[in-house]
XYZ file of C-alpha atoms in Angstrom:
284
model
C -73.906 -14.757 -23.277
C -70.413 -15.026 -24.718
C -67.456 -16.043 -22.590
C -64.817 -13.327 -22.212
C -61.233 -14.388 -22.926
C -58.536 -12.528 -20.983
C -55.187 -11.936 -22.616
C -52.117 -11.908 -20.369
C -48.925 -10.025 -20.990
C -46.236 -12.603 -21.848
C -43.502 -10.213 -20.608
C -45.093 -9.587 -17.215
C -43.367 -10.992 -14.143
C -45.424 -13.812 -12.735
C -45.661 -15.077 -9.203
C -44.092 -18.343 -10.346
C -41.011 -16.540 -11.565
C -40.746 -14.711 -8.283
C -41.131 -17.979 -6.427
C -38.443 -19.609 -8.557
C -36.001 -16.751 -7.957
C -36.596 -16.934 -4.253
C -36.047 -20.666 -4.366
C -32.715 -20.230 -6.106
C -31.584 -17.679 -3.519
C -32.671 -19.908 -0.663
C -30.891 -22.907 -2.189
C -27.691 -20.908 -2.608
C -27.865 -19.629 0.979
C -28.446 -23.139 2.297
C -25.526 -24.495 0.284
C -23.181 -21.779 1.594
C -24.333 -22.437 5.158
C -23.693 -26.156 4.737
C -20.225 -25.474 3.326
C -19.363 -23.319 6.332
C -20.641 -25.984 8.712
C -18.607 -28.622 6.910
C -15.415 -26.521 7.181
C -15.964 -26.001 10.905
C -16.600 -29.721 11.477
C -13.469 -30.668 9.534
C -11.415 -28.143 11.513
C -12.676 -29.640 14.785
C -12.038 -33.213 13.668
C -8.558 -32.449 12.304
C -7.125 -29.647 14.479
C -3.793 -28.154 13.584
C -0.600 -29.458 15.074
C 1.091 -26.204 16.032
C 4.571 -27.752 16.063
C 4.223 -29.140 12.534
C 2.548 -25.932 11.361
C 5.437 -23.845 12.709
C 7.939 -26.167 11.035
C 6.145 -25.740 7.695
C 6.175 -21.964 8.061
C 9.876 -21.796 8.919
C 10.775 -24.188 6.095
C 8.814 -22.030 3.654
C 10.692 -18.947 4.877
C 14.008 -20.568 3.947
C 13.133 -20.184 0.270
C 15.021 -17.142 -1.124
C 12.232 -16.424 -3.630
C 9.775 -15.944 -0.740
C 12.224 -14.126 1.531
C 12.940 -11.492 -1.124
C 9.373 -10.203 -1.032
C 8.361 -11.263 2.473
C 9.223 -8.087 4.383
C 8.315 -4.531 3.432
C 9.676 -1.288 4.838
C 8.304 2.252 4.904
C 9.410 5.495 6.610
C 7.483 6.837 9.605
C 8.606 9.501 12.048
C 12.177 9.471 10.754
C 12.493 5.702 11.193
C 11.991 2.696 8.941
C 9.090 0.473 9.969
C 9.193 -3.140 8.774
C 6.498 -5.781 8.634
C 5.300 -8.905 6.807
C 4.035 -8.399 3.264
C 0.835 -9.855 1.817
C 2.857 -12.680 0.250
C 4.222 -13.761 3.631
C 0.763 -13.391 5.200
C -0.683 -15.770 2.610
C 2.067 -18.327 3.288
C 1.392 -18.033 7.033
C -2.334 -18.701 6.546
C -1.734 -21.612 4.183
C 0.723 -23.372 6.489
C -0.923 -22.508 9.837
C -3.992 -24.333 8.557
C -7.752 -24.299 9.155
C -8.061 -20.639 8.122
C -10.602 -19.371 5.617
C -9.494 -16.073 4.060
C -10.082 -14.049 0.931
C -11.544 -10.965 -0.734
C -15.079 -10.681 -2.092
C -16.907 -7.895 -3.880
C -20.234 -7.292 -2.136
C -21.756 -4.769 -4.547
C -20.910 -2.402 -7.374
C -22.813 0.795 -8.086
C -22.329 4.528 -8.747
C -18.765 4.014 -9.938
C -17.477 2.268 -6.805
C -17.330 -1.200 -5.294
C -18.034 -2.332 -1.760
C -15.431 -4.964 -0.919
C -14.926 -7.261 2.042
C -11.620 -8.761 3.172
C -11.830 -11.487 5.782
C -9.843 -14.115 7.664
C -11.491 -16.722 9.891
C -9.734 -19.218 12.156
C -12.143 -22.140 11.994
C -10.748 -23.762 15.153
C -10.841 -20.832 17.574
C -13.694 -18.982 15.819
C -11.503 -15.870 15.668
C -12.590 -13.686 12.762
C -11.291 -10.476 11.238
C -13.436 -8.619 8.675
C -12.812 -5.312 6.936
C -15.424 -3.738 4.625
C -14.274 -0.794 2.523
C -15.166 1.245 -0.549
C -13.069 1.278 -3.723
C -13.891 4.103 -6.192
C -13.301 3.086 -9.794
C -10.684 5.790 -10.221
C -6.937 5.854 -10.572
C -5.131 8.856 -9.152
C -2.081 9.824 -11.202
C 0.186 12.836 -11.491
C -1.743 13.879 -14.605
C -5.038 13.830 -12.703
C -7.838 11.438 -11.838
C -8.729 8.773 -14.399
C -12.086 6.984 -14.289
C -11.796 3.241 -14.958
C -14.311 1.545 -17.240
C -12.442 -1.584 -18.320
C -13.550 -4.532 -16.120
C -9.976 -5.786 -15.988
C -8.693 -2.447 -14.658
C -11.471 -2.412 -12.065
C -10.622 -5.965 -10.990
C -6.921 -5.154 -10.605
C -7.765 -2.006 -8.624
C -9.967 -3.986 -6.238
C -7.323 -6.707 -5.865
C -4.589 -4.173 -5.057
C -6.710 -2.333 -2.501
C -7.953 -5.574 -0.984
C -4.481 -7.060 -0.567
C -3.491 -4.662 2.226
C -6.757 -5.253 4.111
C -6.428 -8.992 3.650
C -2.908 -8.886 5.078
C -4.201 -7.098 8.179
C -7.014 -9.637 8.579
C -4.679 -12.641 8.329
C -2.197 -11.162 10.793
C -5.103 -10.531 13.162
C -5.948 -14.231 13.531
C -2.413 -15.704 13.591
C -0.428 -15.446 16.864
C 2.035 -12.569 16.880
C 5.030 -14.680 17.927
C 4.487 -16.948 14.912
C 4.592 -13.912 12.627
C 7.739 -12.557 14.317
C 9.612 -15.845 13.922
C 8.607 -16.043 10.264
C 9.884 -12.499 9.621
C 13.130 -13.293 11.459
C 13.672 -16.442 9.391
C 13.037 -14.513 6.153
C 15.614 -11.894 7.197
C 18.190 -14.617 7.864
C 17.450 -16.277 4.543
C 17.775 -12.978 2.708
C 21.084 -12.207 4.406
C 22.467 -15.648 3.537
C 21.356 -15.573 -0.088
C 22.053 -11.931 -0.906
C 23.296 -11.659 -4.484
C 25.671 -8.706 -4.389
C 27.108 -9.437 -7.805
C 27.155 -7.336 -10.937
C 24.227 -9.271 -12.402
C 22.266 -9.185 -9.135
C 22.667 -5.426 -8.726
C 21.772 -4.875 -12.388
C 18.581 -6.921 -11.986
C 17.671 -4.929 -8.868
C 18.196 -1.614 -10.653
C 16.021 -2.762 -13.556
C 13.251 -3.731 -11.135
C 13.244 -0.217 -9.661
C 12.873 1.342 -13.115
C 9.207 0.282 -13.094
C 8.659 2.846 -10.304
C 10.615 5.616 -12.008
C 13.718 5.104 -9.847
C 16.995 5.422 -11.762
C 20.527 4.310 -10.922
C 21.452 7.919 -10.117
C 18.715 8.109 -7.471
C 19.931 4.899 -5.837
C 23.541 6.161 -5.891
C 22.459 9.470 -4.355
C 20.681 7.651 -1.514
C 23.717 5.563 -0.557
C 26.411 8.060 -1.647
C 28.311 5.469 -3.649
C 28.379 3.977 -7.101
C 25.743 1.340 -7.674
C 28.418 -1.291 -8.312
C 29.794 -0.678 -4.787
C 26.535 -1.340 -2.916
C 27.143 -3.420 0.218
C 25.073 -6.469 1.297
C 23.206 -4.548 4.032
C 22.227 -1.866 1.520
C 21.142 -4.489 -0.980
C 18.874 -6.096 1.629
C 17.382 -2.685 2.392
C 16.711 -2.159 -1.304
C 14.852 -5.480 -1.416
C 12.610 -4.336 1.424
C 12.020 -0.961 -0.228
C 11.082 -2.709 -3.462
C 8.601 -4.938 -1.609
C 7.117 -1.848 0.021
C 6.677 -0.092 -3.330
C 5.217 -3.209 -4.930
C 2.639 -3.647 -2.142
C 1.739 0.032 -2.238
C 2.877 0.655 1.342
C 5.059 3.603 0.308
C 5.919 5.807 -2.664
C 9.239 6.310 -4.490
C 9.538 9.890 -3.185
C 9.524 8.496 0.364
C 12.919 6.907 -0.305
C 14.572 8.687 -3.223
C 15.075 12.245 -4.455
C 12.646 12.292 -7.353
C 12.906 14.774 -10.262
C 9.824 16.675 -9.093
C 11.418 17.405 -5.767
C 14.573 18.633 -7.523
C 12.598 20.883 -9.871
C 10.647 22.295 -6.928
C 13.888 23.113 -5.117
C 15.291 24.680 -8.269
C 12.151 26.779 -8.675
C 12.366 28.001 -5.077
C 16.016 28.895 -5.596
C 15.203 30.830 -8.777
C 12.466 32.742 -6.984
C 14.886 33.634 -4.200
C 17.515 34.854 -6.664
C 14.910 36.925 -8.491
C 13.819 38.578 -5.258
C 17.426 39.334 -4.347
C 18.048 40.875 -7.777
C 14.982 43.055 -7.458
C 16.047 44.216 -3.996
C 19.520 45.043 -5.372
C 17.999 47.122 -8.173
C 15.857 49.021 -5.712
C 18.924 49.747 -3.540
C 20.848 50.999 -6.606
C 17.980 53.280 -7.612
C 18.023 54.851 -4.175
């Protein structure tokens, strides 16, 4: 009786491969757990000195380069609402110490990404987490554009995650610390305001990236752009930070061409109706 030789499929998934994959996943999970434990132990052994941490935050807020983009402003209910930007939130977390924060992409499928923004105070075990969906689409005036370039997708996720990350960081840092940092940035901005011809020109050029022209700025303040006062210049810095962070849109602050054309169209329609009514009266 001849021995039968069985032939195995070399491309079939074997139990060993499955075991190896599971081992890799388990090793990665164990390593991440050990890293978290190590961060918590280090935070307990070297707790933050709140006085020194506050001094570091206030000293950082004396830098004009940080103060210029530290506070954003956006209109709500007829009033301007101000708050710390993502850049200031990052500086607060870095100098307050013992805080783990960031943005991670959990999954990507069906043209959208599931993203998590988090901030964790390792000393007090206070944690803020926000999970949200980011469709791989960019909404423009010309319509919706589907993104396929990995770089465009990455930038879209980073922009959407920045606002959630800011909220998470501000949720674990004491409110009075944030208020003092914002106040110091406002004082720094007022002391270092560059209301010169070159400074105003640089500001106007920065707004051009959002489609805002010199005429729109002049219309808002009812004066020539060369005559802008320090308080108005500071407000423009906050508006720019708001536009850059995506907290508001140019039409929230300035009379954009679309709004003008819409008003002109409504006026033309009204004149046409009046002309038609006049013709009907004449015919009677």
